[in-house]
Tab-separated table of C-alpha atoms in Angstrom:
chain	number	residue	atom	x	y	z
A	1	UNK	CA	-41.609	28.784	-21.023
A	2	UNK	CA	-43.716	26.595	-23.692
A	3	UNK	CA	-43.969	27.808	-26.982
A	4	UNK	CA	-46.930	27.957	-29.458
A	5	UNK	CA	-48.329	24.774	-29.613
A	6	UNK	CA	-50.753	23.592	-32.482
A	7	UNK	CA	-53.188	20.500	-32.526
A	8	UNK	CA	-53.262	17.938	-34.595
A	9	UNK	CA	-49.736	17.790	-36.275
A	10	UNK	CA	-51.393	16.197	-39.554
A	11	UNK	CA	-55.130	16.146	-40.454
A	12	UNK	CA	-56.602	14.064	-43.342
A	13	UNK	CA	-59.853	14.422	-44.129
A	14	UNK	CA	-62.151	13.860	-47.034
A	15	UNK	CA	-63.134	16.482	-49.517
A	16	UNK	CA	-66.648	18.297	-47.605
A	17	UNK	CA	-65.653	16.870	-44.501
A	18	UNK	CA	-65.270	19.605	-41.556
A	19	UNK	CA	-61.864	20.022	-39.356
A	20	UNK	CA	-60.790	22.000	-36.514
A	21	UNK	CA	-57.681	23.398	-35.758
A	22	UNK	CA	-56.516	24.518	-32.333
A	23	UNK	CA	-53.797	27.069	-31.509
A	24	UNK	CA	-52.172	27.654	-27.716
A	25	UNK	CA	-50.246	30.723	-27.752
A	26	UNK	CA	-47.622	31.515	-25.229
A	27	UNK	CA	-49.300	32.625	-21.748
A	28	UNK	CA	-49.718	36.086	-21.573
A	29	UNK	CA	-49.845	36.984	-25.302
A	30	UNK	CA	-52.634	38.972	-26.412
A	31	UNK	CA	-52.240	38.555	-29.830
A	32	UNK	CA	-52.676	35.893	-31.842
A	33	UNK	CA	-52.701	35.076	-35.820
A	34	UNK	CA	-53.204	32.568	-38.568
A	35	UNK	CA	-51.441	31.807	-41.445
A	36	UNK	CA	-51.137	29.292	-44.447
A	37	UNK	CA	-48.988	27.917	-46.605
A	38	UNK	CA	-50.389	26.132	-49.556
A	39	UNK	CA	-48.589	23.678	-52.146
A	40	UNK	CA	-45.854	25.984	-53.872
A	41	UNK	CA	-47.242	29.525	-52.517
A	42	UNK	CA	-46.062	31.953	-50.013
A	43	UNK	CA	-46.497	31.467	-46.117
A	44	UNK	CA	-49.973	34.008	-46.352
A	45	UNK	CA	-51.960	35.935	-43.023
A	46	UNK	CA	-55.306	34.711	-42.730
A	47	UNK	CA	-56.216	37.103	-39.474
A	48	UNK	CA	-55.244	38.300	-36.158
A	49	UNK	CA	-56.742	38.631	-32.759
A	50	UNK	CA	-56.584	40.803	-29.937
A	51	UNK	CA	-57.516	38.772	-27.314
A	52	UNK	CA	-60.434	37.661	-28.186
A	53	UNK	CA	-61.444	40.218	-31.013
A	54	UNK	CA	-60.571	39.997	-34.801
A	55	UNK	CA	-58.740	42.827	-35.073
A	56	UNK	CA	-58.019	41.778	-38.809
A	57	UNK	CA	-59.261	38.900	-41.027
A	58	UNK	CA	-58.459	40.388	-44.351
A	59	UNK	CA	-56.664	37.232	-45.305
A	60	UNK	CA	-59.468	35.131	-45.061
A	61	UNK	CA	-60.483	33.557	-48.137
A	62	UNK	CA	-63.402	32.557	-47.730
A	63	UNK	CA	-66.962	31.576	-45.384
A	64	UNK	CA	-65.932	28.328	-45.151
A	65	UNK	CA	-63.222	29.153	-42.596
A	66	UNK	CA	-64.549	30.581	-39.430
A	67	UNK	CA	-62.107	31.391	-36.743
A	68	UNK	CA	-62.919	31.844	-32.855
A	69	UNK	CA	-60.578	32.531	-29.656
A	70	UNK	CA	-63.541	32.537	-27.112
A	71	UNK	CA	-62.057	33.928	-23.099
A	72	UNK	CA	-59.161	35.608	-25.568
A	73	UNK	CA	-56.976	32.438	-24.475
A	74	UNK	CA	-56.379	29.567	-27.311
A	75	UNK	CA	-57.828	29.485	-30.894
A	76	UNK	CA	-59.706	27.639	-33.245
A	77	UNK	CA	-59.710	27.246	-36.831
A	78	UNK	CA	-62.583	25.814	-38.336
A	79	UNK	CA	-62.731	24.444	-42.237
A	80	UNK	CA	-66.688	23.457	-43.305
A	81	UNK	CA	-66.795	22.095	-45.513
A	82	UNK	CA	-62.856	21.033	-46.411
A	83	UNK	CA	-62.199	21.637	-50.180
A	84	UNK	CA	-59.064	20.177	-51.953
A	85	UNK	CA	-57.203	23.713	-52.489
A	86	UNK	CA	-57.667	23.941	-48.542
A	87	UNK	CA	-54.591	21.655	-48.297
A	88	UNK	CA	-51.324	22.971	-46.434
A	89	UNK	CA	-49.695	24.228	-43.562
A	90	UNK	CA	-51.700	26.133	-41.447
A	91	UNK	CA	-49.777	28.023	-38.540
A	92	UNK	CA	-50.127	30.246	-35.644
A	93	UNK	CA	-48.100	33.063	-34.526
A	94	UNK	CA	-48.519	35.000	-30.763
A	95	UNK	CA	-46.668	38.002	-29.590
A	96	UNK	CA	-46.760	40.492	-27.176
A	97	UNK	CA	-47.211	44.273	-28.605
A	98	UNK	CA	-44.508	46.284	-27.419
A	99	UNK	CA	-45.850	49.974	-28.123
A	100	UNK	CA	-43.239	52.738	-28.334
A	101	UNK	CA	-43.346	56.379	-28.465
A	102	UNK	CA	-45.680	57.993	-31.410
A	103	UNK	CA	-47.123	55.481	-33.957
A	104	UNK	CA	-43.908	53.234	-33.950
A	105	UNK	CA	-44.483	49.538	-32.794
A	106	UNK	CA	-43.066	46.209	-33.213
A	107	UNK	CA	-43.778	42.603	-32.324
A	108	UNK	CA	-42.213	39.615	-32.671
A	109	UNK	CA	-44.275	36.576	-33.378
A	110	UNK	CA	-43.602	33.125	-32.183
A	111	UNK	CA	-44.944	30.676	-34.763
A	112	UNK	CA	-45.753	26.996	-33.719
A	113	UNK	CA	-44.533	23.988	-35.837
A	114	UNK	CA	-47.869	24.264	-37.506
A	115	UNK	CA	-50.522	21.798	-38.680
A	116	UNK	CA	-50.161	19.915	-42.281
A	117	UNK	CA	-54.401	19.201	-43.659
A	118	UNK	CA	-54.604	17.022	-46.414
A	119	UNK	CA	-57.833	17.225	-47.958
A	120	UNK	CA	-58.353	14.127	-50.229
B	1	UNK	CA	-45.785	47.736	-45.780
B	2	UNK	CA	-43.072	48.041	-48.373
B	3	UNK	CA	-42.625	45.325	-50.578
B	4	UNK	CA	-38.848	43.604	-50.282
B	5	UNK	CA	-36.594	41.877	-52.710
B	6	UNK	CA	-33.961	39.117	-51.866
B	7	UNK	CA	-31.822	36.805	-54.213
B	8	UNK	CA	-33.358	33.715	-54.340
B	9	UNK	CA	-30.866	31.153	-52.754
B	10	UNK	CA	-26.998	31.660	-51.363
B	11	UNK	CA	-24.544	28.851	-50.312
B	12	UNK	CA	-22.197	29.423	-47.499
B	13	UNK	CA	-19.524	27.880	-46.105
B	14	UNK	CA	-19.784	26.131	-42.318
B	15	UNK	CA	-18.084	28.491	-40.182
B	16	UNK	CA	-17.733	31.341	-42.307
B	17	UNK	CA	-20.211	34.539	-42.065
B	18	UNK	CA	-23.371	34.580	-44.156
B	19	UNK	CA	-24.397	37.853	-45.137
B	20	UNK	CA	-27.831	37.810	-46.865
B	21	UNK	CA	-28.699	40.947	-48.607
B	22	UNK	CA	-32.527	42.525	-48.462
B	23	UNK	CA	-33.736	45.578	-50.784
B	24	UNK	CA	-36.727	47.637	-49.018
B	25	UNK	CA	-36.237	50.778	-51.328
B	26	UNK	CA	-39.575	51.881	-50.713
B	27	UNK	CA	-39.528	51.434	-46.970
B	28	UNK	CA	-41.174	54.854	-44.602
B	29	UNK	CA	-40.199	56.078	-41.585
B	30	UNK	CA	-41.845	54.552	-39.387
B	31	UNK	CA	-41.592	50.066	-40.415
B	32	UNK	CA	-39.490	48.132	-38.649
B	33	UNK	CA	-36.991	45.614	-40.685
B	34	UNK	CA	-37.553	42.140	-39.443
B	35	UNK	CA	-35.995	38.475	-40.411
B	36	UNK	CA	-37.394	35.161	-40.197
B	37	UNK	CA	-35.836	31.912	-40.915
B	38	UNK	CA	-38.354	28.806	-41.762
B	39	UNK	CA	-35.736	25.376	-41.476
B	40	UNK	CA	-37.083	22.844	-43.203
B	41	UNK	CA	-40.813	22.359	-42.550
B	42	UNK	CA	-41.069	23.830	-38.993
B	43	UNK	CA	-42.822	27.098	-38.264
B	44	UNK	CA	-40.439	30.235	-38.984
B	45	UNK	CA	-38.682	31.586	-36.256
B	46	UNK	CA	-37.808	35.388	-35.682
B	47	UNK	CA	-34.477	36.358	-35.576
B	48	UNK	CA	-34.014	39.897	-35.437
B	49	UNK	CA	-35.481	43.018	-36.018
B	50	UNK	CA	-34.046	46.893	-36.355
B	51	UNK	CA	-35.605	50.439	-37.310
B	52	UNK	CA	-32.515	52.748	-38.262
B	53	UNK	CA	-29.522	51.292	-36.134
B	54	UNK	CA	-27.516	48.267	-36.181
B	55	UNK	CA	-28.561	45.560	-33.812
B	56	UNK	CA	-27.021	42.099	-32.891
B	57	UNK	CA	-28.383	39.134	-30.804
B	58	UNK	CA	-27.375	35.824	-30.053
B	59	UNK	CA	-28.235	34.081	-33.139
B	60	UNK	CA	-27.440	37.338	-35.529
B	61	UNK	CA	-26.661	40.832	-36.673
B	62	UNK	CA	-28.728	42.956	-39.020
B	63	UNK	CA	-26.759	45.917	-40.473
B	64	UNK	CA	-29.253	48.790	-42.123
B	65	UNK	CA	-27.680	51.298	-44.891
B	66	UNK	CA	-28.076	54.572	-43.319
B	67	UNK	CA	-30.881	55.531	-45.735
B	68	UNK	CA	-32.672	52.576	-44.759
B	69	UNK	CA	-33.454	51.169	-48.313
B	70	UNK	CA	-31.846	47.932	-47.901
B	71	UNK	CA	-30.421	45.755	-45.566
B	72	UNK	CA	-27.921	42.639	-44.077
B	73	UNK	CA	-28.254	39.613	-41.639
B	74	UNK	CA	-25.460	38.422	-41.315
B	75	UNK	CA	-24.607	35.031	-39.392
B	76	UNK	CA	-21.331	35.422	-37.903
B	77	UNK	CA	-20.285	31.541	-38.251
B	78	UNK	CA	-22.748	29.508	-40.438
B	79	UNK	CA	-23.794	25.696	-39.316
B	80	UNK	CA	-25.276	22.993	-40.533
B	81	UNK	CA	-28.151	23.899	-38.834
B	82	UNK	CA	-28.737	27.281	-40.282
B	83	UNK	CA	-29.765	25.570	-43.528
B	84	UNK	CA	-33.535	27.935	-43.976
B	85	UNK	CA	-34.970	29.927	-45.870
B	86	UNK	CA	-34.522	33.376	-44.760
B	87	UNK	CA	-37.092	36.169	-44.809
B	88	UNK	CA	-36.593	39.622	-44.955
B	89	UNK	CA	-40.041	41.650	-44.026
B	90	UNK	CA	-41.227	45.140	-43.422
B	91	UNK	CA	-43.741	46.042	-41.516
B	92	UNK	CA	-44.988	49.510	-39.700
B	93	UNK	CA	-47.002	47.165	-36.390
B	94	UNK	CA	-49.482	50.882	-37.188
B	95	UNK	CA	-52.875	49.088	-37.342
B	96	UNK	CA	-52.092	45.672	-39.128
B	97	UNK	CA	-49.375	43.571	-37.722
B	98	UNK	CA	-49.429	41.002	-40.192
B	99	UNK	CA	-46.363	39.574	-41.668
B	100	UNK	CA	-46.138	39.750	-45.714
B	101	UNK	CA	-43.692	36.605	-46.420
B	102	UNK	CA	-42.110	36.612	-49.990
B	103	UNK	CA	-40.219	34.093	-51.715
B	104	UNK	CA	-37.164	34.592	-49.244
B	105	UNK	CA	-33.356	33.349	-50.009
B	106	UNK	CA	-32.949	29.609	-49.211
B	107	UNK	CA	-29.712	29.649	-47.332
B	108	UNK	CA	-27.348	26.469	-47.794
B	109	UNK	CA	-24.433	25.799	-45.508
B	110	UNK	CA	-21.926	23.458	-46.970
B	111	UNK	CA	-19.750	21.217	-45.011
């Protein structure tokens, strides 16, 4: 079974320059987030979709990312326009809710090998 | 989700067991105890996860105290490979399923 995939492996783009990310989860998993990791800081959630709703984008940081997973399937990440604190490791996660009894739930997220911007 | 506390690095010796220690003293009933592992600059990787019991996998074991505040993964026989930082997160899944990543304990296996 293929794992999360991510596209491209490194970006480098100019400062106000616009790049896209892309995310493939693993077939079959509804959800799907984004996460960061910027120089010397804490991996950090940007959102998370249910299929192909935002179920929570509370780690956004701002309007200049805008993130769409359009037929619920793979994900974009889109950075317009790129500023220089916008470099780091950007990563995906997928998983499969498993629901139990009551209000109790877990899921394990898959993370791809992520996607290293440099903004310049 | 409760907040957790880890020592910030460990060494351990290849082949013996590496027990990393988690505090989660403010953890409710209902969050879930999971670990990650991030090895060098890949994306983390899940490891294991428990609730009140003791539960062991292929790559670990995770021993919870019986009242739940804190926590042990423990790798039975420590490789090279298993050089990572390890996280230690808690999180409920009720509503918001995203994962709060501290500082972790970078984990170094020593020939």
């Amino acid at each position: 079974e293929a794992g999360v995939t991510q596209f491209p492996s490194h970006s480098v783009i100019e400062k106000g320059q616009t790049v896209t990310l892309r995310c493939d989860p693993i077939s079959g998993h509804d959800n799907l987030y984004w996460y960061r990791r910027v120089m010397g800081k804490e991996i950090k959630f940007l959102l998370h979709f249910v299929k192909e709703s935002k179920q929570d984008e509370s780690g956004m940081p701002n309007n200049r990312f805008l993130a769409e997973r359009t037929g619920g399937t793979y994900s974009t990440l889109k950075v317009q326009p790129a500023e220089l604190e916008d470099s780091g490791v950007y990563f995906c996660a997928s998983s499969q809710l498993t629901r139990l009894a009551g209000s109790s739930s877990y899921n394990e997220q898959f993370f791809g090998p992520g996607t290293r911007l440099t903004v310049l | 989700d409760a907040k957790t506390t880890q020592p910030p690095s460990m060494d351990c010796a290849e082949g013996r067991a590496a027990n990393l220690p988690c505090n989660h003293s403010t953890i409710s009933g209902n969050e879930y105890v999971y670990w990650y592992r991030q090895i060098h600059s890949q994306g983390p990787q899940y490891i294991i996860h428990g609730l009140k019991n003791n539960e062991t996998n292929e790559m670990a074991s995770l021993i919870i105290t019986e009242d739940r505040k804190s926590s042990t993964l423990i790798l039975p026989h420590a490789t090279l490979r298993d050089t990572a930082v390890y996280y230690c997160i808690v999180n409920s899944g009720a509503g918001s399923y995203q994962l709060t990543f501290g500082k972790g304990t970078k984990l170094s296996v020593i020939p």
